[in-house]
RNA sequence: GGGGGGAUACCAGAGCGGUCAAAUGGGGCAGACUGUAAAUCUGUUGGCGAAGCCUUCGGAGGUUCGAAUCCUCCUCCCCCCA
């Protein structure tokens, strides 16, 4: 993996560059659409490639392991072969499921035992087998197995959890070192900083993670319910410790405003379900603000969804028609909403790159944050 | 011609003397969603308001301390037999 920083902003910590992996080149800062089970919900791969111009998507270890299962993925020749997405793939380790499926798992030093949300069967995930699974999936960027610490967490719990995640990281590292890719493509491993909202724990975790010299580093355990300002403080603190010459990935973030602010702190990679989930549920993000397409106010608005957009659905369909689709529960509404939001997110990070290159990122960002946060 | 069953809020439909401004669905309106157990979930839906008050259960009368609930008549709808 090669990370080339081409420009840094003089008035912020924003930077732009290129991340080269065997499956392709990723222009940073980048937004990565989430495709948990090997599919970005409601969006065709052709749209992902040609309309949204996604450069990398996510997959999830826990979900893919349960279904379709590793024998199918391996027989297919990895996830790229299975779903036809030839560009880069990053897989989350299942660490988020330790958080989101907390009522059906048990954490031990060895790993986490999940009772499957599908059929209740018990499966143990360990730092070692999570690496093995991601080897079979064949993701370009594998994530270390962690516990996404819930918020709020006591300092004691946050520390215990963080230290265990650190021990797991060392085991992930060893397993990564001792295994090789199955399909001939190099696979990076990114460690994940935890430590909840405690600055000294975050600092400790960031230093621990940085000491390994991985290809890139991630910040986890954010946007789990804590106030936005706290999330910003933690992100900034971590960015200041992480090596400058390695890509920084802020996991699970976020709103358009979150992404812009965190690019300003030096984050290079983002992923979030928000564009797809909200798009599916009728909430559209646009350069002028947020629209709930179910609202009655759009009933007679026959203007295009977004006339400034170069996405065909934004220009060819009216707000009134999109509202009609959502009100009727038509799946096309959800598909258009998802497509629109992802296109907007990718447009947003592309604009950010442009302004970093042009040197006016900070002022552009401040103005844009206001615009995209407006409720229309 | 004879016999029977109904009419409840936007719709469907419970309730069958007080705890009923009236269950439950649907529809409407609004909100939430941040490494996806989510094409999901939540709130609200007679009027004005803080408590509270006012007008509602086809229409008109009546019984009762009290009626959506009981009685009488009227209007309309459905079913069965001829």
XYZ file of N, CA, C and O in Angstrom, chain A residues 11 30 49 52 55 115 182 188 192 203 210 222 249 260 272 278 281 294 328 337 361:
84
model
N -4.560 26.482 6.387
C -5.351 26.995 7.504
C -6.042 25.908 8.327
O -6.814 26.209 9.238
N -11.862 10.537 1.225
C -12.850 9.734 0.505
C -13.984 9.318 1.433
O -13.784 9.165 2.638
N -20.378 2.511 -9.675
C -19.204 2.735 -10.512
C -19.353 3.995 -11.359
O -18.494 4.872 -11.327
N -22.127 7.270 -9.106
C -21.623 7.734 -7.812
C -20.109 7.874 -7.852
O -19.539 8.693 -7.164
N -15.042 4.760 -4.998
C -13.704 4.234 -5.244
C -13.403 3.042 -4.360
O -12.460 2.281 -4.616
N -24.490 -14.890 19.610
C -25.547 -15.795 19.194
C -26.168 -15.096 17.994
O -26.669 -13.973 18.085
N -5.074 -14.869 -0.022
C -5.456 -16.077 -0.760
C -5.556 -15.849 -2.259
O -5.545 -16.785 -3.040
N -3.955 -4.941 3.564
C -3.519 -4.137 4.704
C -4.336 -4.491 5.930
O -5.436 -5.020 5.822
N -7.444 0.012 15.337
C -8.524 0.932 15.710
C -8.294 1.504 17.111
O -8.111 0.758 18.076
N -5.517 9.208 24.084
C -4.107 9.511 23.810
C -3.278 8.233 23.885
O -2.499 7.913 22.997
N -0.194 3.792 17.063
C 0.835 4.396 16.211
C 2.169 3.649 16.316
O 2.942 3.611 15.358
N -16.575 6.198 17.984
C -17.176 7.533 17.950
C -18.540 7.457 17.260
O -18.884 6.441 16.674
N -8.552 6.931 9.205
C -9.922 6.512 8.888
C -10.798 6.721 10.122
O -10.546 6.146 11.174
N -17.061 17.132 6.756
C -16.306 18.341 6.419
C -15.425 18.781 7.587
O -14.244 19.090 7.412
N -20.157 5.483 6.459
C -21.347 5.707 7.270
C -22.557 5.128 6.558
O -22.623 5.150 5.332
N -30.698 6.777 5.472
C -31.592 7.929 5.418
C -32.214 8.087 4.035
O -33.385 8.426 3.922
N -34.994 5.978 3.739
C -36.111 6.428 4.571
C -36.514 7.866 4.282
O -36.995 8.570 5.165
N -40.812 12.997 2.572
C -42.190 12.609 2.892
C -43.038 13.822 3.261
O -44.262 13.737 3.306
N -45.986 6.248 -1.205
C -46.583 4.985 -1.632
C -45.746 3.763 -1.262
O -46.112 2.640 -1.609
N -33.373 7.698 -3.457
C -32.856 8.371 -2.263
C -31.435 7.923 -1.933
O -30.566 8.748 -1.623
N -9.761 25.625 1.361
C -10.610 24.638 2.021
C -11.311 25.185 3.264
O -12.538 25.031 3.422
